């Protein structure tokens, strides 16, 4: 007689409901009494707001992520905490504005000794581990180098991936020709296209962790579609770059076609992972979240916004956010709620029965109501980036923006391309947002003039890495 795990659970719930004084349990309620939800958090690298077909891209199709959006909620006003990688990842790990930590002022992290995510700071994986979760990072770390810093020091039980910010898809070498693919603290020594390797390892990790009675949290952080511009089958480009004095840093490579193939390759691996969850019969017990660490770069589509990575224009900080939360999100729903990367820390902790450390309160908010379909609420959020002395505050539909000595006021709902500067028409709103940003700024660490912020000068970056 074939008896499925779900039928046994359903029967158990029915029996419990017939006991004296018992409260009838629905399917979702029975699942909650059995275990906390599994969590898979997927982060793309430098993916633009409009780079998925469900967000408007027309040159290629992202079938797996489109299917994920169709089964859950797609946010249209989601922001990465910053327009660059490491700082946003700091916010994702801590649930706090990245400017509260020295590591959040640095990009790329790893160029100055002693700068990284402190192992003593509570993180999303460490706080989930406290309430019984297994934790794993598959993919990109980029929050500090050994021996002081590393994913295994900041709450992850398992790590398989890259420590640095950018890695060749075939040679697995970071800038400066340093090998950078690790199984824990040991070189992985695996050959293959990196996106495919990360996809397979994520499936292996889920199979391993799902065998336990403990729930799991897995971060899957792709390097795609970050440069170097290498699609599957482009080994010749990797060989060419290995002879380049700047290694994988180059300005003469890539194309729209190559970029699309990189994104589609990532989408394919996400589809394989989603299928694995179904085959393991844990899809209904697993929250899946997808986003990008910042806005897009050279070949990205950021429509209807302008701007790109390293800029506080909307195109540099708007990111796709897709959430499939069984029992909470509704299929094919769209939310206009303003959210930030850091919001997922208090949100997921609340769902798991955990909480923030009292000495490190969250700046992010619990967004479960928005995921469930509640109307959007007005909110004030702040941004800061050293490159070009940029700062911004969004309050409701209004956005204050400063780039060097130029200041602006935009209604980013009516004017998403930030064309009409309304600061003279609405001086009251402009003054209020400038004051709000100044008050927030006073609570953050000051910008560190010694921090290295990645700009557009390749020789500057080369000089930094050559000092290693």
Coordinates of C-alpha atoms in Angstrom, one line a residue:
X1 CA 0.0 0.0 0.0
X2 CA 1.5 3.4 -1.1
X3 CA 1.1 5.9 1.7
X4 CA 2.5 9.4 1.1
X5 CA 4.1 11.6 3.7
X6 CA 1.4 14.2 3.1
X7 CA -1.4 11.8 3.5
X8 CA 0.0 10.6 6.8
X9 CA 0.3 14.2 8.1
X10 CA -3.2 15.0 6.9
X11 CA -4.6 11.9 8.7
X12 CA -2.7 12.8 11.9
X13 CA -4.1 16.3 11.8
X14 CA -7.6 14.9 11.4
X15 CA -7.2 12.5 14.3
X16 CA -5.9 15.4 16.5
X17 CA -8.9 17.5 15.5
X18 CA -11.3 14.9 16.9
X19 CA -9.7 14.8 20.3
X20 CA -11.6 16.4 23.2
X21 CA -10.9 20.2 23.3
X22 CA -8.8 20.1 20.2
X23 CA -8.8 23.1 17.8
X24 CA -9.4 22.0 14.1
X25 CA -6.2 22.2 12.2
X26 CA -6.1 23.1 8.5
X27 CA -3.3 21.9 6.3
X28 CA -1.2 25.0 6.7
X29 CA -1.7 25.0 10.5
X30 CA -0.7 21.3 10.7
X31 CA 2.5 22.2 8.8
X32 CA 3.3 25.0 11.3
X33 CA 2.9 22.7 14.2
X34 CA 5.3 20.2 12.6
X35 CA 8.2 22.5 11.9
X36 CA 9.4 26.0 11.1
X37 CA 9.5 26.9 7.4
X38 CA 12.6 26.1 5.3
X39 CA 14.1 29.3 3.7
X40 CA 16.0 29.6 0.4
X41 CA 17.3 33.1 -0.2
X42 CA 18.6 33.7 -3.7
X43 CA 20.7 36.7 -4.6
X44 CA 21.8 37.6 -8.2
X45 CA 24.8 39.9 -8.7
X46 CA 24.4 43.2 -10.6
X47 CA 21.0 42.2 -12.0
X48 CA 19.0 45.2 -13.2
X49 CA 15.4 45.9 -12.2
X50 CA 14.1 45.0 -15.7
X51 CA 16.4 42.1 -16.4
X52 CA 13.8 39.4 -15.8
X53 CA 11.0 38.8 -18.4
X54 CA 8.4 39.1 -15.7
X55 CA 9.8 42.6 -15.0
X56 CA 9.8 43.6 -18.7
X57 CA 12.9 42.1 -20.4
X58 CA 12.0 41.1 -24.0
X59 CA 15.4 39.9 -25.4
X60 CA 15.2 36.5 -23.6
X61 CA 12.9 34.6 -21.2
X62 CA 13.6 33.8 -17.6
X63 CA 11.1 31.0 -17.3
X64 CA 11.9 29.7 -13.8
X65 CA 11.8 33.1 -12.2
X66 CA 8.7 34.0 -14.1
X67 CA 7.1 30.8 -12.7
X68 CA 8.3 31.8 -9.2
X69 CA 6.6 35.2 -9.6
X70 CA 3.4 33.5 -10.9
X71 CA 3.3 31.4 -7.7
X72 CA 3.9 34.3 -5.3
X73 CA 4.3 38.1 -5.0
X74 CA 6.4 40.4 -7.2
X75 CA 7.4 43.7 -5.6
X76 CA 7.6 46.8 -7.9
X77 CA 9.1 49.2 -5.3
X78 CA 11.9 47.1 -3.8
X79 CA 15.3 48.6 -3.1
X80 CA 18.7 47.2 -2.5
X81 CA 20.1 48.9 0.5
X82 CA 22.9 50.4 -1.5
X83 CA 24.0 50.6 -5.2
X84 CA 27.0 48.2 -4.6
X85 CA 27.6 44.6 -3.4
X86 CA 29.3 44.3 0.0
X87 CA 27.3 47.1 1.7
X88 CA 24.0 45.6 0.6
X89 CA 25.1 42.1 1.8
X90 CA 26.0 43.7 5.2
X91 CA 22.4 44.9 5.4
X92 CA 21.1 41.5 4.4
X93 CA 23.1 39.7 7.1
X94 CA 22.4 42.2 9.9
X95 CA 18.9 43.6 9.2
X96 CA 20.4 47.1 9.8
X97 CA 21.6 50.0 7.8
X98 CA 25.0 49.0 6.6
X99 CA 26.4 52.4 7.6
X100 CA 26.3 51.3 11.2
X101 CA 29.3 49.1 10.6
X102 CA 32.8 49.9 9.1
X103 CA 32.3 47.0 6.7
X104 CA 29.3 48.8 5.3
X105 CA 31.4 51.8 4.3
X106 CA 33.7 49.7 2.1
X107 CA 33.5 48.5 -1.5
X108 CA 35.0 46.2 -2.4
X109 CA 35.6 44.7 1.0
X110 CA 39.0 43.0 1.4
X111 CA 41.4 45.7 0.3
X112 CA 42.2 46.9 3.8
X113 CA 43.1 44.6 6.7
X114 CA 40.8 44.4 9.6
X115 CA 37.6 45.4 7.6
X116 CA 34.9 42.8 7.4
X117 CA 31.7 41.6 9.0
X118 CA 32.6 41.0 12.7
X119 CA 32.0 37.4 13.8
X120 CA 30.6 38.9 17.1
X121 CA 27.8 40.7 15.3
X122 CA 24.5 38.7 15.2
X123 CA 23.5 37.8 11.7
X124 CA 20.4 36.3 10.0
X125 CA 22.0 32.8 9.8
X126 CA 23.3 33.0 13.4
X127 CA 20.0 34.1 14.8
X128 CA 18.2 31.4 12.8
X129 CA 20.7 28.8 14.1
X130 CA 19.7 29.8 17.7
X131 CA 16.2 28.7 17.0
X132 CA 17.1 25.4 15.5
X133 CA 18.0 26.0 11.9
X134 CA 20.7 24.4 9.8
X135 CA 22.4 27.1 7.8
X136 CA 24.4 27.1 4.5
X137 CA 25.9 29.6 2.1
X138 CA 26.3 28.5 -1.5
X139 CA 28.0 31.2 -3.6
X140 CA 29.4 34.6 -2.9
X141 CA 30.5 35.9 0.5
X142 CA 32.5 39.2 -0.1
X143 CA 32.3 40.4 3.5
X144 CA 35.9 40.1 4.6
X145 CA 38.9 37.8 4.3
X146 CA 40.3 35.0 6.5
X147 CA 41.5 34.7 9.1
X148 CA 39.4 37.4 10.8
X149 CA 36.3 37.0 8.7
X150 CA 34.3 34.4 6.9
X151 CA 30.9 32.8 6.5
X152 CA 31.7 30.0 8.9
X153 CA 32.5 32.6 11.5
X154 CA 29.2 34.5 11.0
X155 CA 26.5 31.9 11.4
X156 CA 26.8 29.5 8.5
X157 CA 27.3 25.8 9.2
X158 CA 28.3 25.1 5.6
X159 CA 30.0 27.1 2.9
X160 CA 30.7 26.3 -0.7
X161 CA 31.5 29.2 -2.9
X162 CA 33.6 32.3 -3.5
X163 CA 35.0 34.7 -0.9
X164 CA 35.8 37.6 -3.2
X165 CA 33.7 40.0 -5.2
X166 CA 34.1 38.8 -8.7
X167 CA 35.3 35.4 -10.1
X168 CA 36.0 34.0 -13.5
X169 CA 33.2 31.6 -14.5
X170 CA 35.6 29.0 -15.8
X171 CA 39.0 29.4 -14.1
X172 CA 37.3 30.3 -10.8
X173 CA 40.0 32.9 -10.2
X174 CA 39.4 36.3 -8.6
X175 CA 41.1 39.6 -9.5
X176 CA 44.9 39.1 -9.3
X177 CA 44.6 35.4 -10.5
X178 CA 43.8 34.1 -7.0
X179 CA 41.9 30.9 -7.0
X180 CA 38.6 31.5 -5.3
X181 CA 36.3 28.5 -5.1
X182 CA 36.1 26.9 -1.7
X183 CA 34.5 24.0 0.1
X184 CA 34.6 25.4 3.6
X185 CA 38.1 26.6 4.0
X186 CA 39.5 24.1 1.5
X187 CA 39.9 24.7 -2.3
X188 CA 37.0 23.1 -4.1
X189 CA 39.1 22.2 -7.2
X190 CA 36.1 21.6 -9.4
X191 CA 35.9 22.4 -13.1
X192 CA 32.9 23.7 -14.9
X193 CA 30.8 26.8 -15.5
X194 CA 30.4 28.5 -12.1
X195 CA 26.7 29.1 -12.4
X196 CA 26.1 25.5 -13.1
X197 CA 28.3 24.4 -10.2
X198 CA 26.5 26.7 -7.8
X199 CA 23.1 25.4 -9.0
X200 CA 24.2 21.7 -8.5
X201 CA 25.7 22.4 -5.1
X202 CA 22.6 24.1 -3.9
X203 CA 20.6 21.0 -4.9
X204 CA 23.1 18.8 -3.1
X205 CA 22.9 21.0 0.0
X206 CA 19.1 21.0 0.1
X207 CA 19.0 17.2 -0.2
X208 CA 21.5 16.9 2.6
X209 CA 19.8 19.3 4.9
X210 CA 16.2 18.1 4.2
X211 CA 17.2 14.6 5.5
X212 CA 17.3 16.2 8.9
X213 CA 14.3 16.9 11.1
X214 CA 15.7 20.4 11.6
X215 CA 14.5 23.2 9.3
X216 CA 17.1 24.8 7.0
X217 CA 18.1 28.3 5.8
X218 CA 20.2 28.3 2.6
X219 CA 21.7 31.4 1.0
X220 CA 22.3 30.9 -2.7
X221 CA 24.4 33.9 -3.9
X222 CA 25.2 33.7 -7.6
X223 CA 28.0 35.7 -9.2
X224 CA 25.9 36.0 -12.3
X225 CA 25.4 38.3 -14.2
X226 CA 28.5 40.1 -12.8
X227 CA 31.5 40.6 -15.1
X228 CA 33.6 39.0 -16.6
X229 CA 31.1 38.6 -19.5
X230 CA 31.3 34.9 -20.1
X231 CA 28.4 32.8 -21.1
X232 CA 28.3 28.9 -21.0
X233 CA 30.7 27.8 -23.7
X234 CA 32.9 30.9 -23.5
X235 CA 36.1 29.1 -22.3
X236 CA 38.1 30.9 -24.9
X237 CA 37.2 34.2 -23.3
X238 CA 38.4 33.0 -20.0
X239 CA 41.7 31.9 -21.6
X240 CA 42.1 35.4 -23.1
X241 CA 41.4 37.1 -19.8
X242 CA 44.0 34.9 -18.0
X243 CA 46.6 36.6 -20.2
X244 CA 45.2 40.1 -19.5
X245 CA 47.4 42.2 -17.1
X246 CA 44.2 43.2 -15.3
X247 CA 42.8 39.6 -15.3
X248 CA 39.0 39.5 -15.2
X249 CA 38.7 43.3 -15.1
X250 CA 38.2 44.4 -18.7
X251 CA 36.2 46.9 -20.6
X252 CA 36.2 45.4 -24.1
X253 CA 34.1 42.3 -23.6
X254 CA 30.5 41.2 -23.6
X255 CA 27.4 41.9 -25.6
X256 CA 23.7 41.9 -25.1
X257 CA 23.6 38.4 -26.4
X258 CA 26.3 37.2 -23.9
X259 CA 24.6 39.0 -21.1
X260 CA 21.2 37.3 -21.9
X261 CA 22.9 33.9 -21.9
X262 CA 24.5 34.5 -18.5
X263 CA 21.1 35.5 -17.0
X264 CA 19.3 32.6 -18.6
X265 CA 21.9 30.1 -17.3
X266 CA 21.3 31.4 -13.8
X267 CA 17.5 31.1 -14.3
X268 CA 18.0 27.5 -15.5
X269 CA 19.7 26.5 -12.3
X270 CA 17.1 28.2 -10.2
X271 CA 14.5 26.1 -12.1
X272 CA 16.5 23.0 -11.3
X273 CA 16.5 23.9 -7.6
X274 CA 12.8 24.5 -7.6
X275 CA 12.2 21.1 -9.2
X276 CA 14.4 19.5 -6.5
X277 CA 12.2 21.0 -3.8
X278 CA 9.2 19.6 -5.4
X279 CA 10.8 16.1 -5.8
X280 CA 11.8 16.2 -2.2
X281 CA 8.2 17.1 -1.3
X282 CA 9.3 20.1 0.7
X283 CA 8.2 22.9 -1.7
X284 CA 5.1 23.6 0.4
X285 CA 7.3 23.9 3.5
X286 CA 9.8 26.3 1.9
X287 CA 9.9 30.1 1.5
X288 CA 11.8 31.2 -1.6
X289 CA 13.0 34.8 -2.0
X290 CA 14.8 36.2 -5.0
X291 CA 16.5 39.6 -5.5
X292 CA 19.7 41.4 -6.6
X293 CA 22.4 43.0 -4.5
X294 CA 22.1 46.3 -6.4
X295 CA 21.1 47.8 -9.7
X296 CA 22.4 46.6 -13.1
X297 CA 25.6 47.3 -14.9
X298 CA 26.7 47.6 -18.5
X299 CA 24.2 45.4 -20.4
X300 CA 21.4 45.6 -17.9
X301 CA 17.9 46.8 -18.4
X302 CA 16.8 49.2 -15.7
X303 CA 13.7 50.5 -17.4
X304 CA 11.6 52.5 -16.5
X305 CA 14.4 54.0 -14.4
X306 CA 17.8 55.6 -15.3
X307 CA 21.0 55.1 -13.5
X308 CA 23.1 52.0 -12.8
X309 CA 25.3 50.3 -10.2
X310 CA 27.2 52.8 -8.0
X311 CA 24.5 55.5 -8.5
X312 CA 21.6 56.5 -6.2
X313 CA 19.4 57.2 -9.2
X314 CA 16.5 54.6 -9.2
X315 CA 18.3 52.3 -11.7
X316 CA 21.2 51.9 -9.3
X317 CA 19.1 50.8 -6.3
X318 CA 15.8 49.4 -7.5
X319 CA 15.9 45.6 -7.7
X320 CA 13.5 42.8 -8.5
X321 CA 12.1 41.1 -5.4
X322 CA 10.0 37.9 -5.7
X323 CA 8.7 36.0 -2.7
X324 CA 6.9 32.7 -2.8
X325 CA 5.7 32.0 0.8
X326 CA 3.3 29.0 1.0
X327 CA 0.3 29.9 3.1
X328 CA 1.0 33.6 3.0
X329 CA 1.7 35.0 -0.5
X330 CA -1.0 34.8 -3.1
X331 CA -0.2 33.6 -6.6
X332 CA 0.4 36.2 -9.3
X333 CA 0.2 39.1 -6.8
X334 CA 1.9 42.4 -7.1
X335 CA 2.9 44.7 -4.2
X336 CA 3.7 48.4 -4.4
X337 CA 5.1 48.4 -0.9
X338 CA 8.5 50.1 -0.5
X339 CA 10.8 47.5 0.9
X340 CA 14.6 47.2 1.4
X341 CA 17.0 44.2 1.5
X342 CA 17.4 44.6 5.3
X343 CA 13.6 44.0 5.9
X344 CA 14.0 40.3 5.3
X345 CA 16.0 39.8 8.5
X346 CA 13.2 40.7 11.0
X347 CA 10.6 39.2 8.7
X348 CA 12.2 35.8 8.4
X349 CA 13.2 35.8 12.1
X350 CA 9.5 36.4 13.1
X351 CA 8.3 33.6 10.9
X352 CA 10.9 31.2 12.4
X353 CA 10.1 32.1 16.0
X354 CA 13.4 34.1 16.5
X355 CA 14.1 37.7 17.2
X356 CA 16.7 40.3 16.8
X357 CA 19.4 40.6 19.4
X358 CA 18.4 43.4 21.8
X359 CA 21.8 45.1 21.5
X360 CA 21.5 45.2 17.7
X361 CA 17.9 46.2 16.9
X362 CA 16.6 46.1 13.3
X363 CA 16.3 49.0 11.0
X364 CA 14.4 46.8 8.7
X365 CA 10.7 46.1 9.3
X366 CA 8.5 42.9 9.2
X367 CA 6.9 42.9 5.8
X368 CA 4.7 39.8 6.1
X369 CA 1.6 41.9 5.7
X370 CA 2.8 43.2 2.4
X371 CA 3.7 39.7 1.3
X372 CA 0.2 38.6 2.2
X373 CA -1.3 41.4 0.0
X374 CA -2.0 44.3 2.4
X375 CA -2.2 47.7 0.8
X376 CA 1.1 49.7 0.6
X377 CA 2.0 52.0 3.5
X378 CA 4.0 55.2 3.3
X379 CA 7.5 54.8 4.5
X380 CA 10.8 56.8 4.9
X381 CA 14.0 55.2 3.9
X382 CA 17.6 56.5 3.4
X383 CA 20.6 55.9 1.2
X384 CA 24.2 57.1 1.2
X385 CA 27.2 56.3 -1.0
X386 CA 30.6 57.7 -1.0
X387 CA 31.2 57.7 -4.8
X388 CA 30.3 61.2 -6.1
X389 CA 29.1 62.2 -2.5
X390 CA 25.6 60.8 -3.1
X391 CA 22.8 60.8 -0.6
X392 CA 19.1 60.2 -0.9
X393 CA 15.9 59.9 1.1
X394 CA 12.6 58.5 -0.1
X395 CA 9.4 59.5 1.8
X396 CA 6.2 58.3 0.3
X397 CA 6.3 59.1 -3.4
X398 CA 9.0 61.8 -2.9
X399 CA 12.7 61.4 -3.2
X400 CA 15.5 63.8 -2.2
X401 CA 18.7 63.2 -4.1
X402 CA 22.1 64.8 -3.9
X403 CA 25.0 64.1 -6.3
X404 CA 28.1 66.1 -5.5
X405 CA 26.8 69.7 -5.1
X406 CA 23.6 69.1 -7.1
X407 CA 20.3 68.6 -5.3
X408 CA 17.0 67.3 -6.6
X409 CA 13.4 66.6 -5.5
X410 CA 11.5 64.0 -7.6
X411 CA 8.2 62.3 -7.4
X412 CA 9.4 58.9 -8.4
X413 CA 5.9 57.4 -8.8
X414 CA 4.8 60.1 -11.4
X415 CA 8.4 60.6 -12.7
X416 CA 10.3 57.3 -12.4
X417 CA 13.0 58.5 -14.7
X418 CA 13.8 61.4 -12.4
X419 CA 13.6 64.1 -15.0
X420 CA 11.6 66.9 -13.4
X421 CA 13.4 68.5 -10.5
X422 CA 10.6 69.9 -8.3
X423 CA 12.7 71.4 -5.4
X424 CA 11.7 75.0 -6.4
X425 CA 8.1 74.1 -6.8
X426 CA 7.8 72.3 -3.6
X427 CA 10.4 73.8 -1.2
X428 CA 8.5 72.6 1.8
X429 CA 8.8 69.0 0.9
X430 CA 12.4 69.5 -0.2
X431 CA 13.4 71.1 3.1
X432 CA 11.6 68.3 5.1
X433 CA 13.4 65.5 3.3
X434 CA 16.8 67.2 3.5
X435 CA 16.2 67.6 7.3
X436 CA 15.1 64.0 7.6
X437 CA 18.2 62.8 5.8
X438 CA 20.5 64.9 8.0
X439 CA 18.8 63.5 11.2
X440 CA 19.4 59.9 9.9
X441 CA 22.9 60.7 8.8
X442 CA 23.7 61.8 12.4
X443 CA 22.9 58.3 13.7
X444 CA 25.3 56.5 11.2
X445 CA 29.1 56.2 11.1
X446 CA 30.7 59.0 9.3
X447 CA 32.1 58.2 5.8
X448 CA 35.6 56.9 6.1
X449 CA 37.9 58.9 3.8
X450 CA 40.3 55.9 3.8
X451 CA 37.7 53.4 2.6
X452 CA 38.2 52.2 -0.9
X453 CA 35.1 52.8 -3.1
X454 CA 35.1 51.2 -6.5
X455 CA 34.8 53.8 -9.2
X456 CA 35.4 53.6 -12.9
X457 CA 39.2 53.8 -13.1
X458 CA 40.5 50.3 -13.8
X459 CA 44.1 51.4 -13.0
X460 CA 43.1 52.5 -9.5
X461 CA 41.6 49.1 -8.9
X462 CA 44.6 47.3 -10.3
X463 CA 46.9 49.3 -8.0
X464 CA 44.9 48.2 -5.0
X465 CA 45.0 44.5 -5.9
X466 CA 48.7 44.7 -6.8
X467 CA 49.5 45.6 -3.2
X468 CA 48.5 42.2 -2.0

